Coordinates of C-alpha atoms and ligand atoms in Angstrom, one line a residue:
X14 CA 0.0 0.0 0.0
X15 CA 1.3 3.2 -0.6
X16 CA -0.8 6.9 0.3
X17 CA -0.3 9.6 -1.6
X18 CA -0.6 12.9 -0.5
X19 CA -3.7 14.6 -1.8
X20 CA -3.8 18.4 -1.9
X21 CA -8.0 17.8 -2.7
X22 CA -10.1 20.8 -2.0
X23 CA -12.9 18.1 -1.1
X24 CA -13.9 15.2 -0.6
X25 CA -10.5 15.8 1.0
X26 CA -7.8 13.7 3.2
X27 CA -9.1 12.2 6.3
X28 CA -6.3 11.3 9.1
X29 CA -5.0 8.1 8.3
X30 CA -5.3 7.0 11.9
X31 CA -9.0 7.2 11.5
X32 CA -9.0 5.3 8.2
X33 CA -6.8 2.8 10.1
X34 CA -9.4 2.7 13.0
X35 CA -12.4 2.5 10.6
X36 CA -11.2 -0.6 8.8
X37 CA -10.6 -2.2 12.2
X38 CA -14.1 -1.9 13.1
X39 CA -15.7 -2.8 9.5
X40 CA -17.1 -5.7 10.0
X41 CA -17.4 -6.0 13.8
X42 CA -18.0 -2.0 15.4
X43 CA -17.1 -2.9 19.3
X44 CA -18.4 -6.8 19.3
X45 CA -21.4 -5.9 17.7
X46 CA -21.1 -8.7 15.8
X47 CA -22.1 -5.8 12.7
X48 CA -20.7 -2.7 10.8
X49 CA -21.9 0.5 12.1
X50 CA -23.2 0.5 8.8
X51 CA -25.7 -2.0 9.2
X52 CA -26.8 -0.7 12.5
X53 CA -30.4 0.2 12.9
X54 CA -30.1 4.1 13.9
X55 CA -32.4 3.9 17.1
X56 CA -30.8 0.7 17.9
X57 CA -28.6 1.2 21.2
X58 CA -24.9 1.0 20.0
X59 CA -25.5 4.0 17.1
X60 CA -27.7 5.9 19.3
X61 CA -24.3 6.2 21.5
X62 CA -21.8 6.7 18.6
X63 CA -24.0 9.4 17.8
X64 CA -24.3 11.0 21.4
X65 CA -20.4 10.6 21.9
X66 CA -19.7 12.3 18.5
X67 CA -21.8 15.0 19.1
X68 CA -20.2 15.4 22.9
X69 CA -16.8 15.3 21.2
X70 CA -17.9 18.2 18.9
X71 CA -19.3 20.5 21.6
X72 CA -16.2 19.3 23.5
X73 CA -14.0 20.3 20.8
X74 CA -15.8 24.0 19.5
X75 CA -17.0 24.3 23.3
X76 CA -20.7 25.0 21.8
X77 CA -22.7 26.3 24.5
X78 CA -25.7 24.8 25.8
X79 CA -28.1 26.8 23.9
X80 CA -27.0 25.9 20.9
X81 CA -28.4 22.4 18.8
X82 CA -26.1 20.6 16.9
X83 CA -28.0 19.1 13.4
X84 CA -26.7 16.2 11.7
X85 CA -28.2 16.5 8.5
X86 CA -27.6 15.9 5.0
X87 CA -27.9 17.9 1.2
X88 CA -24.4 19.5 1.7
X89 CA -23.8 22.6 2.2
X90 CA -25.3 23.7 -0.7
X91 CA -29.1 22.3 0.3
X92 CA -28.3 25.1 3.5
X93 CA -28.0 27.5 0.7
X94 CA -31.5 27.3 0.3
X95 CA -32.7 25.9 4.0
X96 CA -31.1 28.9 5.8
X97 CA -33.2 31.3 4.5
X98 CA -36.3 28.6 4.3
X99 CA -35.9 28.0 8.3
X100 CA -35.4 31.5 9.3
X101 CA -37.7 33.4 7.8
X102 CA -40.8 31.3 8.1
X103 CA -43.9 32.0 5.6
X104 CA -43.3 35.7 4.9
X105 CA -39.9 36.0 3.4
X106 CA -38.1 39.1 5.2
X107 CA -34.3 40.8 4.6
X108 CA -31.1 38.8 4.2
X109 CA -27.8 40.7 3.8
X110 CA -25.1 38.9 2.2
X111 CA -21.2 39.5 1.9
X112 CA -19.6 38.5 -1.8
X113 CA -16.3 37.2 -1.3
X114 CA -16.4 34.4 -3.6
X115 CA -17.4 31.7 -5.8
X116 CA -19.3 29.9 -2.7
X117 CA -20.7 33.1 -1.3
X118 CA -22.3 33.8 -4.8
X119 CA -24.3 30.4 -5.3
X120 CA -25.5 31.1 -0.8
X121 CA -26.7 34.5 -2.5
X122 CA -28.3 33.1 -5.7
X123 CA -30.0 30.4 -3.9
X124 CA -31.3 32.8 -1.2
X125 CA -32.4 35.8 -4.1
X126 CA -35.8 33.2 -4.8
X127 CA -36.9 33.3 -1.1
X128 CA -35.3 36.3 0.3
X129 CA -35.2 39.9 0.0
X130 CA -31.4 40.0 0.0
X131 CA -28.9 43.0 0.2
X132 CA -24.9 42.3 -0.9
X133 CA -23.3 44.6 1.9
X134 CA -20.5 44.1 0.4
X135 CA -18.8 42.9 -2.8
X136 CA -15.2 41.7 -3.5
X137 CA -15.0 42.6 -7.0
X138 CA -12.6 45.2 -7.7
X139 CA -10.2 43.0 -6.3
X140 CA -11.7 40.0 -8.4
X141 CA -12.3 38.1 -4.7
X142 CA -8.8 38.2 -3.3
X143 CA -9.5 40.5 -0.6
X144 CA -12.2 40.5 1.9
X145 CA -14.1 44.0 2.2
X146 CA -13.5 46.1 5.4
X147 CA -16.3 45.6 7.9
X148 CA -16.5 49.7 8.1
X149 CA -17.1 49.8 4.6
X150 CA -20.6 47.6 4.4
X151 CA -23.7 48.5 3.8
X152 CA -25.9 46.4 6.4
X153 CA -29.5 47.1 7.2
X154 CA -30.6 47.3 10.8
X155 CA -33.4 45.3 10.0
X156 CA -32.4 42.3 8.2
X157 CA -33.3 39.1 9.7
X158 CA -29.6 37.6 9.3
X159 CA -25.7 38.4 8.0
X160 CA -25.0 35.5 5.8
X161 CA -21.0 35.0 5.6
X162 CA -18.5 32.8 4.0
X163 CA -15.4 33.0 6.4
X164 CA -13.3 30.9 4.1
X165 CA -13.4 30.6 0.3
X166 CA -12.9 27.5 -0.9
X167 CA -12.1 28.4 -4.6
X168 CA -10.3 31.4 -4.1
X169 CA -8.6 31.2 -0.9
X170 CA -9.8 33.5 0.5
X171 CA -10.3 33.7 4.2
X172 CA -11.8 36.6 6.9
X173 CA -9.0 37.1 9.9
X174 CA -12.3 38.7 11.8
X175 CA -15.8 37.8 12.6
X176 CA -18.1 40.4 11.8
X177 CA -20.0 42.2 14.7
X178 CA -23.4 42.2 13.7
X179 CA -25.2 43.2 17.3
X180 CA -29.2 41.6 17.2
X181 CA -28.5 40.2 13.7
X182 CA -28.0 36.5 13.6
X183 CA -24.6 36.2 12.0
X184 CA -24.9 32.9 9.7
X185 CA -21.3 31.2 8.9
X186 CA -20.5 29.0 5.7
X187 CA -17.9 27.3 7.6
X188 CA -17.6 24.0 5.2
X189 CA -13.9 24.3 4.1
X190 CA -12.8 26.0 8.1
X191 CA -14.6 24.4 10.6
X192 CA -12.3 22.9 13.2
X193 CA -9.5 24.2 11.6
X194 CA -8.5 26.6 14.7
X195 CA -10.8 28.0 18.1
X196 CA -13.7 30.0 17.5
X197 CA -16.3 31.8 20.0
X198 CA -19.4 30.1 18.9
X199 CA -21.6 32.4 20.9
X200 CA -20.7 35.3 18.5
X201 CA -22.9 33.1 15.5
X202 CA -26.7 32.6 15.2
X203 CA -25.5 30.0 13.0
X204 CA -22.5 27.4 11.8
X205 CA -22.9 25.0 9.3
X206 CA -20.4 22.7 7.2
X207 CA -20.2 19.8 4.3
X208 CA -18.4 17.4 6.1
X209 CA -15.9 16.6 3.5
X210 CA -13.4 19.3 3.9
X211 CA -12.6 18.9 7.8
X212 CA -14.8 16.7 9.0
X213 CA -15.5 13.4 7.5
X214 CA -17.0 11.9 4.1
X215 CA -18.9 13.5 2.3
X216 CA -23.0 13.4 2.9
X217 CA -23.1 14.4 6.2
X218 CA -23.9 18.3 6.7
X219 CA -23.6 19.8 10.5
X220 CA -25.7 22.7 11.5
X221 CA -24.9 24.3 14.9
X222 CA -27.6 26.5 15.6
X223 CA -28.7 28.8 18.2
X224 CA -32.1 27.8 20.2
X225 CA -34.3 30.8 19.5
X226 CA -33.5 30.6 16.0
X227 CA -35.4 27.4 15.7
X228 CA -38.4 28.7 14.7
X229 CA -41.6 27.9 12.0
X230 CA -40.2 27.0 8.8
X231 CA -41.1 28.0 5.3
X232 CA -44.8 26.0 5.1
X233 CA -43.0 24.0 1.5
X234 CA -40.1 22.6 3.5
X235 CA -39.6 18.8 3.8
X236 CA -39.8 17.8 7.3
X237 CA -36.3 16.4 6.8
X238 CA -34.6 20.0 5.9
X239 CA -37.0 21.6 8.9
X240 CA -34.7 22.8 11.9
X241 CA -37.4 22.5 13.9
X242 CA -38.6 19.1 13.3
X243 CA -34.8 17.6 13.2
X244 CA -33.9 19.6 16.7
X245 CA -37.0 18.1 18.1
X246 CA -36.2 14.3 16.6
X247 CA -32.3 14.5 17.4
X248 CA -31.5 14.3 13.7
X249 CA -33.5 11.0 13.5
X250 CA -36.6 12.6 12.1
X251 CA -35.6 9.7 9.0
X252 CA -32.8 7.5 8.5
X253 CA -29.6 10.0 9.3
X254 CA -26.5 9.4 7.4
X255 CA -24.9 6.9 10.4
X256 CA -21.4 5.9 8.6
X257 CA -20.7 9.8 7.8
X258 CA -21.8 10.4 11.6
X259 CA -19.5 7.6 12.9
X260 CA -16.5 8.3 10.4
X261 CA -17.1 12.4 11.7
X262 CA -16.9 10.8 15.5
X263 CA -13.4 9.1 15.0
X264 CA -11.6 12.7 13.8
X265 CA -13.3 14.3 16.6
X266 CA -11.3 11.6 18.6
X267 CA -8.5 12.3 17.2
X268 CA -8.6 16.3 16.6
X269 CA -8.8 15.6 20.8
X270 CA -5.8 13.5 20.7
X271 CA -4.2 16.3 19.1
X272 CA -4.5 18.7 21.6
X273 CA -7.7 20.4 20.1
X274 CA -8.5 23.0 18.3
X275 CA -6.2 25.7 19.9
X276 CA -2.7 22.8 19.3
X277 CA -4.9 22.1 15.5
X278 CA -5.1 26.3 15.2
X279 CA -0.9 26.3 15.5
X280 CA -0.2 23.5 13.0
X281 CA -2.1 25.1 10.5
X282 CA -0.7 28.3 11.3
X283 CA 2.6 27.5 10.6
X284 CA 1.7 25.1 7.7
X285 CA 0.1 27.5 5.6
X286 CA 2.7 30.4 6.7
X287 CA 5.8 27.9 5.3
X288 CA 3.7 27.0 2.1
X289 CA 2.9 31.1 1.5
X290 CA 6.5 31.8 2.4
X291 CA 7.8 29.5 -0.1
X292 CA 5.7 31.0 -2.9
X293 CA 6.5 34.8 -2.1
X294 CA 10.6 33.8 -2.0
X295 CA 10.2 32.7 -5.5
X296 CA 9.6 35.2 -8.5
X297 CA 8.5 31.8 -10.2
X298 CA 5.3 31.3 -8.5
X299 CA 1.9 33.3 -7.2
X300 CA -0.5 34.0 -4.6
X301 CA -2.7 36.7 -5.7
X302 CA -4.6 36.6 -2.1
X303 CA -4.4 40.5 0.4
X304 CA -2.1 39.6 2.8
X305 CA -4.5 39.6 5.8
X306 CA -6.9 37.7 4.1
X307 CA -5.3 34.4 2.8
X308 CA -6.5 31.0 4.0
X309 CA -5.1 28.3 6.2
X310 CA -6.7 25.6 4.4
X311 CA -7.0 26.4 0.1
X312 CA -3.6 27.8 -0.9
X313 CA -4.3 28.9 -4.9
X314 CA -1.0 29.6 -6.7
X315 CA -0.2 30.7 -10.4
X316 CA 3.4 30.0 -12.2
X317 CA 4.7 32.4 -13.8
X318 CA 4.8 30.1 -17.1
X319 CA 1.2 29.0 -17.2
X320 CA 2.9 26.9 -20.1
X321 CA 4.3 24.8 -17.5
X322 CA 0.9 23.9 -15.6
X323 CA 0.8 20.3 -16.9
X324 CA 4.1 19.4 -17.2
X325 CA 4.1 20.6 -13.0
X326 CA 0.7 18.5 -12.1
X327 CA 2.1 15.4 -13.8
X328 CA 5.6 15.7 -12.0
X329 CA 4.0 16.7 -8.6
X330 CA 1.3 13.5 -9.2
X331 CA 4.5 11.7 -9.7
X332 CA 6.6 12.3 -6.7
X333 CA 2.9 11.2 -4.5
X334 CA 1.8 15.0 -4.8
X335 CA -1.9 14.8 -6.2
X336 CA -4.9 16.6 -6.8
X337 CA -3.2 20.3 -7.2
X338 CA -4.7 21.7 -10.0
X339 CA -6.8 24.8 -9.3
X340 CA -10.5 25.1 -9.4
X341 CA -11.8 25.4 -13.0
X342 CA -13.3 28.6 -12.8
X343 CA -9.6 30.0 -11.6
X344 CA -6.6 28.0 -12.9
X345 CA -3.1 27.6 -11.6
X346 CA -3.1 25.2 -9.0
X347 CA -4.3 24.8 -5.1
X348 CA -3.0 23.2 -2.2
X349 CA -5.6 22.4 0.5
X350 CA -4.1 21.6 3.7
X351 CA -6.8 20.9 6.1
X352 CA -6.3 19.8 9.7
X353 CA -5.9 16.1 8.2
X354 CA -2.9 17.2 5.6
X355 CA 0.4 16.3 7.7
X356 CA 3.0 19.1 8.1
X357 CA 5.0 16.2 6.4
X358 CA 3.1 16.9 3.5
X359 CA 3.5 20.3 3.0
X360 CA 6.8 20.0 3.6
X361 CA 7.3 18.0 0.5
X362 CA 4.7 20.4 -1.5
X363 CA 7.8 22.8 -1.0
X364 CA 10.7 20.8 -1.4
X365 CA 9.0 19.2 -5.1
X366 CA 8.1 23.4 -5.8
X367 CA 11.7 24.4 -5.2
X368 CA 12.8 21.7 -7.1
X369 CA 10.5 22.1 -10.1
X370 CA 11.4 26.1 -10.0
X371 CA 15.2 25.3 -10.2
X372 CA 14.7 22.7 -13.0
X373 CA 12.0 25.0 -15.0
X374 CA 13.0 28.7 -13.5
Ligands
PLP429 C1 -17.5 22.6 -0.7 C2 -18.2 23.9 -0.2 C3 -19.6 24.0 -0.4 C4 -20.4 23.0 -1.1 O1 -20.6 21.8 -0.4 P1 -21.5 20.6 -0.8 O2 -21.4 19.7 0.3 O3 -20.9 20.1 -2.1 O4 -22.8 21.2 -1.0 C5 -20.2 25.2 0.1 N1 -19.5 26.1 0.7 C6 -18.1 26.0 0.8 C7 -17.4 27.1 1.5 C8 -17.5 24.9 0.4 O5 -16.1 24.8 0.6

C-alpha cells in the first residue's frame, strides 16, 4: 500500500489513523457482531456513537448549551436554500449577504428566490482576493440575518475577523474552516459545514444552531430539511446518514488526541505560513490573495509560465503529490491543507516546488 498525498479541495484527506481505526471496526464495530453500517439508527450502539460524537464536537468548539447541533444531510449547498427557508418562516423578510467568492455567490443566488437579500459588500474590484473592510458595508438594521462565508474554498480567500453584527443572527458558511482553529461560537446565530473538507466523508452536513432561532419553517419545507422538526427528533426525524456520523466521531477523537483546536489552530498556522512563504521567496510562483486575508486551508497559486501547468501536475502527481490543480473557474493550482494534511506533506509540497522552479525557472 502506498498513500499519496492529496492536496484535494474536497472530498479531501481524512487522518489516516481514523482510516486505520475505521477498517478495524468494518465488520465488527465494538463486538457488535455488525458494521456501524448495518446498525439500525435507534438501535442502542449507534444511538451512542451518535451521542459521543456530538459530545466530542461540543467538547471540541466548546458550543454552548443553547446551541443544537443538526446532523443532516444535502451538503452545504441544500443550507443555501434551507437557511433562508428555516429562518424566515412564511413571509420572506431581509437577508444581507457579503460576496467574497465563488461559494458566497451560489449562498446569494440560492437565497435571491426566497429572500429579499442586500450584498453589503462585494469583492470585485479585487476579483475576490481581498475581503471588504467591515466599516465599509452596507448592512441594514433590519435584516433578519448576516450571511457570511469566512473561508473561500475556490479562491482562498479567508476573513481574519468575525463580523460584529449586534441583534442580527450572524450565519457562517464554515464547510472548508470548521475545526481548523478555536472560534467563539456564541458570537454566530448559526455554523454550518459539508463534512468533506474537515470533517469526515462526504454526505453528512452539520448545523450548529442557536435555540431561538429554531423557529416555524417555510410552510413547503420537507420535514427532513426543517430545523425544527430535526432539533426536536435529534437528527432521526428519517434514516440520518450513520457511517458519515460515525466516520465524523473518529476525527473528533482524534482532533482531541491532538490537543484540540487551539494545538490544530498552531499546525495550520505554521503550515500555511511555510507554504505562503515559499511561494513569495520565489519570482517563479503566485498567490494573488491580500495579505490579511489568505487561507489556512486552500492555498491557490499561479506559475509564472502557465505553459508549465501540466508538465508541474504530472511531476508533482509523480513524486505522490496529487490533486493540485486549481478550481476550474480560476486556474493555476491549489493546495488544500486541512487539519488532516500532515505538516510532512507540505513540507514535500515545497521541497518538489523548489525543485521544479530550479529545474523549470
Ligand atoms: C465545498 C463547499 C460548499 C459545497 O458543499 P457541498 O457539500 O458540495 O454542497 C459550500 N461552501 C463552501 C465554503 C465549500 O467549501
Amino acid at each position: 500500500m502506498s498513500r499519496v498525498y492529496n492536496f484535494s479541495a474536497g472530498p479531501a484527506v481524512l487522518p489516516e489513523s481514523v482510516l486505520q481505526q475505521a477498517s478495524e471496526q468494518l465488520l465488527d464495530w465494538n463486538g457488535s457482531g455488525m458494521s456501524v453500517m448495518e446498525m439500525s439508527h435507534r438501535g442502542k450502539e449507534f444511538v451512542s456513537i451518535a451521542q459521543e460524537a456530538e459530545a466530542d464536537l461540543r467538547e471540541l468548539m466548546q458550543i454552548p448549551d443553547n446551541y443544537k447541533v443538526l446532523f443532516l444531510q444535502g451538503g452545504a449547498t441544500a443550507q443555501f436554500s434551507l437557511i433562508p427557508m428555516n429562518l424566515l418562516g412564511d413571509a420572506g423578510g431581509k437577508a444581507d449577504y457579503v460576496n467574497t467568492g465563488a461559494w458566497s455567490k451560489k449562498a446569494i443566488a440560492a437565497a435571491k428566490k426566497i429572500a429579499d437579500v442586500n450584498v453589503v459588500a462585494d469583492a470585485a474590484d479585487s476579483n475576490y482576493a481581498h475581503v471588504p473592510a467591515f466599516e465599509t458595508w452596507d448592512t441594514r438594521a433590519d435584516a433578519d440575518y448576516l450571511h457570511y462565508t469566512p473561508n473561500e474554498t475556490i479562491g482562498g480567500v479567508e476573513f481574519g475577523f468575525i463580523p460584529e453584527t449586534g441583534d442580527i443572527p450572524l450565519v457562517a458558511d464554515m464547510s472548508s474552516t470548521i475545526l481548523s482553529r478555536p472560534i467563539d461560537v456564541s458570537r454566530f446565530g448559526i455554523i454550518y459545514a459539508g463534512a468533506q473538507k474537515n470533517i469526515g466523508p462526504a454526505g453528512l452536513t452539520l448545523v450548529i444552531i442557536r435555540d431561538d432561532l429554531i423557529r416555524d419553517p417555510h410552510p413547503g419545507i420537507p420535514d427532513v430539511f426543517s430545523y425544527q422538526v430535526q432539533a426536536k427528533a435529534e437528527s432521526m426525524s428519517n434514516t440520518p446518514p450513520t457511517y458519515g456520523w460515525y466516520l465524523a466521531g473518529l476525527v473528533f477523537k482524534w482532533l482531541k488526541a491532538k490537543g484540540g483546536l487551539a494545538a490544530m489552530g498552531e499546525i495550520n498556522r505554521r503550515k500555511a505560513q511555510k507554504l505562503y512563504q515559499a511561494i513569495d521567496d520565489s519570482a517563479f510562483y503566485n498567490n494573488p490573495v491580500a495579505l490579511d486575508a489568505r487561507s489556512w486551508m486552500n492555498i491557490p497559486f499561479t506559475l509564472a509560465n502557465a505553459d508549465l501547468d501540466a508538465e508541474f501536475l504530472k511531476q508533482a502527481s509523480a513524486a505522490g503529490l496529487t490533486t493540485l490543480k486549481g478550481h476550474r473557474s480560476v486556474g493555476g493550482m491549489r493546495a488544500s491543507i486541512y487539519n488532516a494534511m500532515p505538516e510532512a506533506g507540505v513540507d514535500a509540497l515545497i521541497s518538489f516546488m523548489q525543485d521544479f522552479e530550479k529545474n523549470h525557472g
